[in-house]
Amino acid sequence: MDRFKIEGGRRLEGTVQISGAKNAALPIMAAALLTSEKVHLDNVPRVRDIITMAKLLAHMKAHVVAQDLPPSAMTIQTEEISHTEAPYELVKTMRASVLTLGPLVARFGYARVSLPGGCAIGARPIDLHIQALEKMGAKINIDHGYVEARAERLLGAEIHFDKITVTGTENVLMAATLAEGETILTNSAREPEVTDLADLLIKMGAKIEGVGTSTIRIRGVPKLHGATHKVIPDRIEAGTFLIAGAITRGDILVTNCDPGHLGAIIDKLRECGVEIIPEGSGRLRVRVSGKLRGADVTTEEYPGFATDMQAQYLALATQAEGKSVITETIFENRFMHASEILRMGANIEVEGRKAIVHGPTPLSGATIIASDLRASASLVLAGLVASNTTYIDRVYHIDRGYERIESKLCALGARIERIG
Ligand code: UD1
């Protein structure tokens, strides 16, 4: 199993290019199931979750054509399908496989998708996806750990999400594009990844209004057609590199990002004393010349501070002066990284959904274990400032969502290597 070896204490300098957004590319790939024509995608990140989604589509006998593997450009065509099923083996490695449920039942009238089950960051049910599809007339049956959905044709409905759900909004949005009549989604997710998916669906002929707001109206059409789409930049990867610049007191130019998607992160980092300077379109310079100050943060749905940046921010807080209270409101049990960073010498108390960090504390290298995707990124950040050598086990988690993170960091002057 791969692990990272990091020699910490080096200031990062240089330019890093951000890849396409994994969480936008995944629903967009699933959306290709809605048409028999070709969907061409560009700026797809070369990460493991994308390969898993490509495997899942190929398992259904969709044609996924890519020049390289993992690809940055790909064409997906689903003329016919042989299995409308997402098997457990694939869903267990990637929860986002559930995004095939809506498109499959909308176009083929039947879908069988394994339930994702528990997950390292707390229980993550899909009850809201299921309730919405039922409201649209799907007959749902849960059997042997699988959700089976049937509908001759889905019907438009008024759907209020009791809780804001990103993939739930995406699943139902995709399903509604081919439903009969109008669907109105309220309390929908406003994440840029939902907007990117809607932009592709509109190019495919879907009738959608209210994109980017919490009320989305979709007028169903009988058929969608092919389209070409460039995936938006990954705001979480960009935020992670902004923190890499800040935590090492470096000077990094982050390119190919969308600063418009990074508002809450940029504001919080500035509150901590980090300088973030826009340098032309899609480029942000990050550097620190004075002291880093701690600041409280509460995770929220977009446009608030993303839960997917909480772990990385916690690593930064260990190097900032004073007390930072970090409150996680989206997921339970999302502080596994805290106990690992504690072992490196940080002063962190976890009380339920709050982590209280007192800084700054010098970190020293240790052998630590990555527990999930974003937790692994925070451990890498901690390793970059730790004295001596840090070994991080189970880095397969990081490969799910970061494209060549060790190469990108090495190019900025970090000493990090992947060892078998
Ligand atoms: C997506 C992102 C993930 C991010 C999360 C929150 C993808 C592939 N993943 O995950 O990186 O951390 O949004 O921004 O885009 N919930 C229910 N019932 C449901 C659905 C969700 O109770 O049917 C709850 C969840 O347990 C959680 C909250 O709603 O507490 C938000 O989850 P959700 O937005 O659905 O997360 P994902 O879409 O899985």
XYZ file of C-alpha atoms and ligand atoms in Angstrom:
459
model
C 0.000 0.000 0.000
C 1.423 3.396 -0.982
C 2.508 5.852 1.657
C 3.997 9.341 1.581
C 7.330 10.290 3.090
C 7.576 14.020 3.774
C 10.648 15.947 4.931
C 8.994 19.016 6.397
C 10.139 22.556 6.996
C 10.513 23.811 3.440
C 8.978 27.071 2.242
C 6.900 26.525 -0.913
C 7.409 28.817 -3.880
C 6.354 28.798 -7.505
C 3.270 28.195 -9.609
C 0.698 25.423 -9.368
C -2.051 24.685 -11.850
C -5.415 23.539 -10.515
C -7.169 20.570 -12.160
C -10.835 20.163 -13.037
C -13.330 19.669 -10.197
C -13.858 16.030 -9.258
C -17.238 16.786 -7.688
C -18.413 18.481 -10.887
C -16.981 15.861 -13.260
C -18.680 12.934 -11.456
C -22.330 14.076 -11.893
C -21.465 15.340 -15.363
C -20.240 11.870 -16.371
C -23.463 10.374 -14.965
C -25.463 12.936 -16.993
C -24.075 11.353 -20.159
C -26.456 8.438 -19.417
C -29.364 10.767 -20.259
C -28.685 10.792 -24.016
C -27.840 8.337 -26.779
C -25.547 10.959 -28.345
C -21.923 11.738 -27.544
C -20.958 13.906 -24.586
C -17.425 15.330 -24.896
C -15.759 16.447 -21.683
C -12.619 18.444 -21.084
C -10.653 19.429 -17.938
C -11.570 16.155 -16.236
C -9.213 15.626 -13.259
C -6.910 12.609 -13.422
C -8.025 11.094 -10.118
C -9.188 7.684 -9.001
C -12.883 8.538 -8.477
C -13.074 9.479 -12.157
C -11.661 6.091 -13.123
C -14.229 4.445 -10.833
C -17.076 6.357 -12.512
C -15.688 5.462 -15.977
C -15.591 1.782 -14.879
C -19.154 2.009 -13.643
C -20.365 3.476 -16.937
C -18.379 0.877 -18.867
C -19.946 -1.860 -16.695
C -23.305 -0.616 -18.001
C -21.842 -0.888 -21.522
C -21.632 2.854 -22.106
C -18.736 3.694 -24.447
C -16.162 5.713 -22.567
C -13.408 6.848 -24.892
C -10.371 8.587 -23.478
C -6.940 9.197 -24.919
C -5.010 8.662 -21.728
C -5.892 6.775 -18.637
C -6.607 8.462 -16.361
C -7.997 10.973 -18.862
C -8.318 14.741 -18.926
C -10.600 14.629 -21.957
C -13.165 11.956 -22.619
C -16.168 11.127 -24.733
C -19.068 9.141 -23.326
C -21.816 7.608 -25.429
C -24.660 5.455 -24.139
C -26.723 4.314 -27.118
C -28.025 1.285 -25.338
C -27.289 -0.169 -21.980
C -26.908 -3.759 -20.872
C -26.989 -3.377 -17.068
C -28.880 -0.595 -15.342
C -27.025 -1.527 -12.197
C -24.368 0.049 -9.983
C -22.830 -2.907 -8.115
C -21.668 -2.832 -4.507
C -17.979 -3.347 -5.442
C -17.934 0.026 -7.203
C -20.353 1.932 -4.939
C -18.428 0.966 -1.795
C -15.289 2.672 -3.123
C -17.172 5.744 -4.275
C -20.453 6.997 -2.870
C -20.978 9.263 -5.888
C -21.928 6.112 -7.867
C -25.402 6.862 -6.525
C -25.512 9.680 -9.098
C -26.408 7.107 -11.751
C -29.781 6.402 -10.065
C -31.660 9.465 -11.354
C -30.398 9.372 -14.963
C -30.942 5.591 -15.317
C -34.520 5.561 -14.084
C -35.346 8.696 -16.092
C -34.069 7.327 -19.408
C -34.351 3.548 -19.113
C -37.222 3.245 -16.609
C -35.234 1.025 -14.250
C -32.185 1.326 -12.022
C -30.610 -0.869 -9.397
C -27.959 0.869 -7.307
C -26.204 -0.483 -4.259
C -26.773 1.489 -1.054
C -23.538 3.267 -0.143
C -23.610 2.114 3.485
C -21.642 3.763 6.277
C -18.723 5.958 5.458
C -15.614 7.097 7.279
C -17.098 10.569 7.842
C -20.291 9.459 9.514
C -23.562 8.001 8.352
C -24.423 9.337 4.907
C -27.930 8.262 3.949
C -29.603 8.757 0.553
C -33.160 8.957 1.887
C -33.697 12.398 0.336
C -32.732 11.135 -3.154
C -35.185 8.248 -2.759
C -38.065 10.333 -1.391
C -37.761 12.779 -4.283
C -37.800 10.056 -6.937
C -40.826 8.485 -5.233
C -42.592 11.850 -5.426
C -41.863 11.798 -9.152
C -43.727 8.504 -9.444
C -40.861 5.993 -9.211
C -41.635 2.739 -7.437
C -38.765 2.134 -5.054
C -37.841 -1.155 -3.521
C -34.934 -1.721 -1.137
C -33.717 -5.257 -1.270
C -30.456 -7.001 -0.346
C -28.661 -3.665 0.083
C -29.792 -2.341 -3.293
C -32.225 0.437 -4.223
C -34.371 -0.555 -7.166
C -36.283 2.219 -8.912
C -38.889 1.717 -11.651
C -40.961 4.215 -13.582
C -42.419 4.124 -17.052
C -41.891 7.859 -17.222
C -41.114 10.065 -14.250
C -43.591 12.850 -13.558
C -42.741 16.429 -12.609
C -43.283 17.196 -8.924
C -42.701 19.823 -6.250
C -39.824 18.648 -4.124
C -38.606 20.329 -0.968
C -35.320 18.989 0.402
C -35.553 18.897 4.213
C -31.779 19.163 4.307
C -29.538 20.667 1.649
C -27.919 17.813 -0.253
C -25.446 18.256 -3.093
C -25.638 14.874 -4.835
C -29.353 14.652 -3.934
C -30.009 17.903 -5.806
C -27.883 16.666 -8.726
C -29.602 13.270 -8.915
C -33.105 14.743 -8.935
C -32.128 17.568 -11.298
C -30.882 15.003 -13.835
C -33.986 12.839 -13.413
C -36.311 15.824 -13.858
C -34.833 16.801 -17.239
C -36.608 13.822 -18.867
C -39.735 13.781 -16.663
C -43.172 14.662 -17.941
C -44.113 18.175 -16.823
C -42.483 20.630 -14.466
C -40.394 19.847 -11.398
C -39.685 22.505 -8.783
C -36.850 21.855 -6.355
C -36.721 23.998 -3.215
C -33.943 24.188 -0.618
C -31.621 22.888 -3.348
C -27.837 22.930 -3.089
C -26.208 26.020 -4.650
C -22.703 24.585 -4.961
C -20.809 25.588 -8.144
C -20.669 21.874 -9.037
C -24.499 21.791 -9.226
C -24.395 24.852 -11.483
C -21.760 23.238 -13.710
C -23.938 20.145 -14.085
C -26.974 22.313 -14.918
C -24.898 24.207 -17.507
C -24.089 20.909 -19.259
C -27.731 19.744 -19.057
C -28.884 23.026 -20.643
C -26.362 22.474 -23.483
C -27.925 19.006 -23.896
C -31.363 20.596 -24.404
C -32.734 20.578 -20.837
C -35.038 23.424 -19.768
C -33.783 24.638 -16.404
C -34.283 27.945 -14.571
C -32.974 29.217 -11.256
C -29.553 27.597 -11.526
C -27.316 28.759 -8.661
C -30.321 29.616 -6.451
C -32.099 27.371 -3.978
C -35.219 27.088 -6.169
C -34.645 25.257 -9.437
C -37.412 24.782 -12.020
C -37.051 22.077 -14.650
C -39.465 21.573 -17.553
C -39.056 17.989 -18.709
C -38.320 17.235 -22.356
C -38.727 13.887 -24.171
C -35.076 13.674 -25.222
C -31.671 15.234 -24.636
C -28.834 15.461 -27.151
C -25.036 15.387 -27.112
C -22.861 18.326 -25.980
C -19.310 19.466 -25.320
C -18.348 20.781 -21.902
C -15.289 21.946 -19.980
C -15.432 21.076 -16.272
C -14.926 23.968 -13.805
C -11.702 24.156 -11.750
C -11.585 22.308 -8.443
C -12.215 24.852 -5.675
C -11.171 22.406 -2.939
C -7.836 21.645 -4.595
C -7.299 25.400 -5.056
C -8.145 26.031 -1.381
C -5.769 23.262 -0.318
C -2.878 24.888 -2.231
C -3.740 28.317 -0.779
C -3.316 26.732 2.655
C -0.106 24.974 1.535
C 1.274 28.426 0.670
C 0.069 29.910 3.953
C 1.188 27.111 6.298
C 4.729 27.046 4.875
C 4.862 30.868 4.847
C 5.605 30.499 1.165
C 4.766 32.450 -1.981
C 2.660 30.503 -4.464
C 0.771 31.489 -7.581
C -2.338 29.308 -7.903
C -3.511 29.266 -11.533
C -6.529 27.908 -13.439
C -8.777 28.464 -10.425
C -12.056 30.360 -10.127
C -11.676 32.931 -7.311
C -15.446 33.509 -7.501
C -15.949 30.026 -6.008
C -13.418 30.592 -3.209
C -14.993 33.593 -1.424
C -15.486 32.054 2.033
C -12.023 30.448 2.014
C -10.269 33.618 0.874
C -12.104 35.728 3.506
C -11.175 33.303 6.289
C -7.524 33.072 5.247
C -7.283 36.869 5.102
C -8.765 37.021 8.624
C -5.855 34.762 9.652
C -3.350 37.220 8.196
C -2.701 35.429 4.915
C -2.201 37.698 1.907
C -4.214 36.597 -1.109
C -3.736 38.750 -4.159
C -5.679 38.301 -7.431
C -3.223 38.334 -10.342
C -5.277 38.313 -13.512
C -7.972 35.924 -14.582
C -8.132 32.671 -12.604
C -4.876 33.382 -10.716
C -4.322 33.991 -7.017
C -1.020 34.680 -5.281
C -0.763 33.531 -1.665
C 1.933 34.603 0.779
C 2.434 35.400 4.439
C 4.696 38.168 5.646
C 3.371 38.843 9.165
C 1.993 36.627 11.917
C -0.658 33.977 11.321
C -3.624 34.531 13.623
C -6.196 31.919 14.603
C -9.840 32.455 13.651
C -13.048 30.540 14.325
C -14.750 28.795 11.445
C -18.095 27.027 10.986
C -18.690 24.815 7.978
C -21.780 25.574 5.933
C -23.334 24.796 2.594
C -22.154 26.970 -0.313
C -21.537 29.912 -0.314
C -20.370 29.263 3.266
C -17.072 27.681 4.314
C -16.942 24.198 2.730
C -16.812 21.124 4.959
C -14.321 19.762 2.415
C -11.859 22.508 3.533
C -12.334 21.993 7.283
C -9.516 19.469 7.755
C -6.974 21.553 5.833
C -7.974 24.664 7.802
C -7.442 22.772 11.060
C -3.850 22.027 10.015
C -3.309 25.753 9.395
C -4.883 26.669 12.755
C -2.175 24.649 14.575
C 0.362 27.152 13.188
C -1.665 30.290 13.945
C -1.470 32.356 17.096
C -4.329 32.011 19.577
C -7.437 29.903 19.764
C -9.432 28.721 16.731
C -12.788 27.037 17.255
C -13.717 24.885 14.261
C -17.364 23.803 14.122
C -18.425 21.068 11.720
C -22.138 21.299 10.900
C -22.436 19.152 7.753
C -21.036 15.758 8.762
C -20.712 13.996 12.082
C -17.453 12.297 12.955
C -15.333 14.431 10.641
C -12.376 15.128 12.961
C -10.342 11.953 12.487
C -7.397 14.031 11.212
C -7.357 15.917 14.552
C -6.191 12.891 16.522
C -3.392 12.250 14.009
C -2.186 15.881 14.043
C -2.395 15.762 17.844
C 0.166 12.959 17.724
C 2.476 15.346 15.858
C 2.391 17.736 18.834
C -0.622 19.964 18.144
C -2.859 21.233 20.922
C -6.389 20.263 19.844
C -9.460 19.332 21.891
C -12.388 17.743 20.116
C -15.793 18.150 21.771
C -18.551 16.659 19.633
C -18.808 18.755 16.511
C -16.186 21.294 17.635
C -12.413 21.183 17.507
C -10.614 23.781 19.596
C -7.101 24.444 18.402
C -4.545 26.422 20.423
C -1.570 27.586 18.433
C 1.030 27.919 17.346
C 2.646 24.622 18.250
C 5.675 23.143 16.519
C 4.790 19.836 14.860
C 7.199 16.952 14.706
C 7.194 14.154 12.173
C 5.387 10.902 13.026
C 3.772 7.975 11.265
C 0.145 8.911 10.765
C -2.840 7.377 9.003
C -5.130 9.008 6.461
C -8.797 8.243 7.155
C -10.594 9.959 4.288
C -9.911 12.142 1.286
C -9.797 15.614 2.878
C -8.269 14.322 6.122
C -5.336 13.041 4.064
C -4.817 16.497 2.580
C -4.663 17.995 6.072
C -2.055 15.422 7.139
C 0.082 16.305 4.114
C -0.179 19.997 5.077
C 0.857 19.156 8.654
C 3.776 17.091 7.311
C 4.963 20.066 5.242
C 5.607 22.134 8.399
C 6.671 19.344 10.731
C 10.297 18.900 11.734
C 11.921 15.599 10.732
C 10.139 13.001 8.632
C 6.419 12.299 8.444
C 5.079 9.054 7.003
C 1.427 9.003 5.929
C -0.211 5.615 5.461
C -3.246 4.847 3.293
C -2.672 7.641 0.791
C -5.065 5.883 -1.581
C -7.631 8.172 0.018
C -5.860 11.236 -1.380
C -5.581 9.721 -4.865
C -9.389 9.610 -5.015
C -9.574 13.361 -5.328
C -6.184 15.071 -5.814
C -4.350 14.847 -9.119
C -0.650 14.026 -8.548
C -0.537 16.027 -5.315
C 3.030 14.919 -4.546
C 4.312 16.046 -7.977
C 2.545 19.391 -7.679
C 4.023 19.915 -4.193
C 7.519 18.804 -5.267
C 7.412 21.346 -8.114
C 6.853 23.998 -5.407
C 9.920 22.841 -3.471
C 8.375 20.353 -1.015
C 10.202 17.115 -0.233
C 7.492 14.519 -0.547
C 7.748 11.128 -2.139
C 5.479 8.178 -2.663
C 6.926 4.954 -1.358
C 5.516 1.457 -1.772
C -21.105 16.142 -1.551
C -19.653 16.111 -1.973
C -18.757 16.042 -0.735
C -19.088 17.171 0.227
C -20.589 17.210 0.532
C -20.998 18.419 1.362
C -19.746 15.016 -4.133
C -19.456 13.809 -4.920
N -19.435 14.961 -2.817
O -21.383 14.925 -0.869
O -17.403 16.142 -1.150
O -18.394 17.004 1.443
O -21.341 17.250 -0.697
O -20.628 19.595 0.716
O -20.197 16.010 -4.652
N -28.070 13.751 3.840
C -29.189 13.074 4.306
N -29.951 12.383 3.407
C -29.667 12.350 2.080
C -28.542 13.051 1.605
C -27.748 13.743 2.519
O -29.463 13.091 5.505
O -30.423 11.708 1.317
C -27.205 14.510 4.793
C -25.781 13.951 4.883
O -25.697 12.890 5.786
C -25.017 15.186 5.331
C -25.745 16.333 4.619
O -27.032 15.818 4.293
O -25.136 15.357 6.711
C -25.077 16.831 3.360
O -24.770 15.745 2.522
P -24.705 15.842 0.940
O -24.727 17.284 0.515
O -25.729 14.957 0.359
O -23.276 15.253 0.650
P -22.870 14.460 -0.643
O -23.714 14.942 -1.764
O -22.804 13.015 -0.361
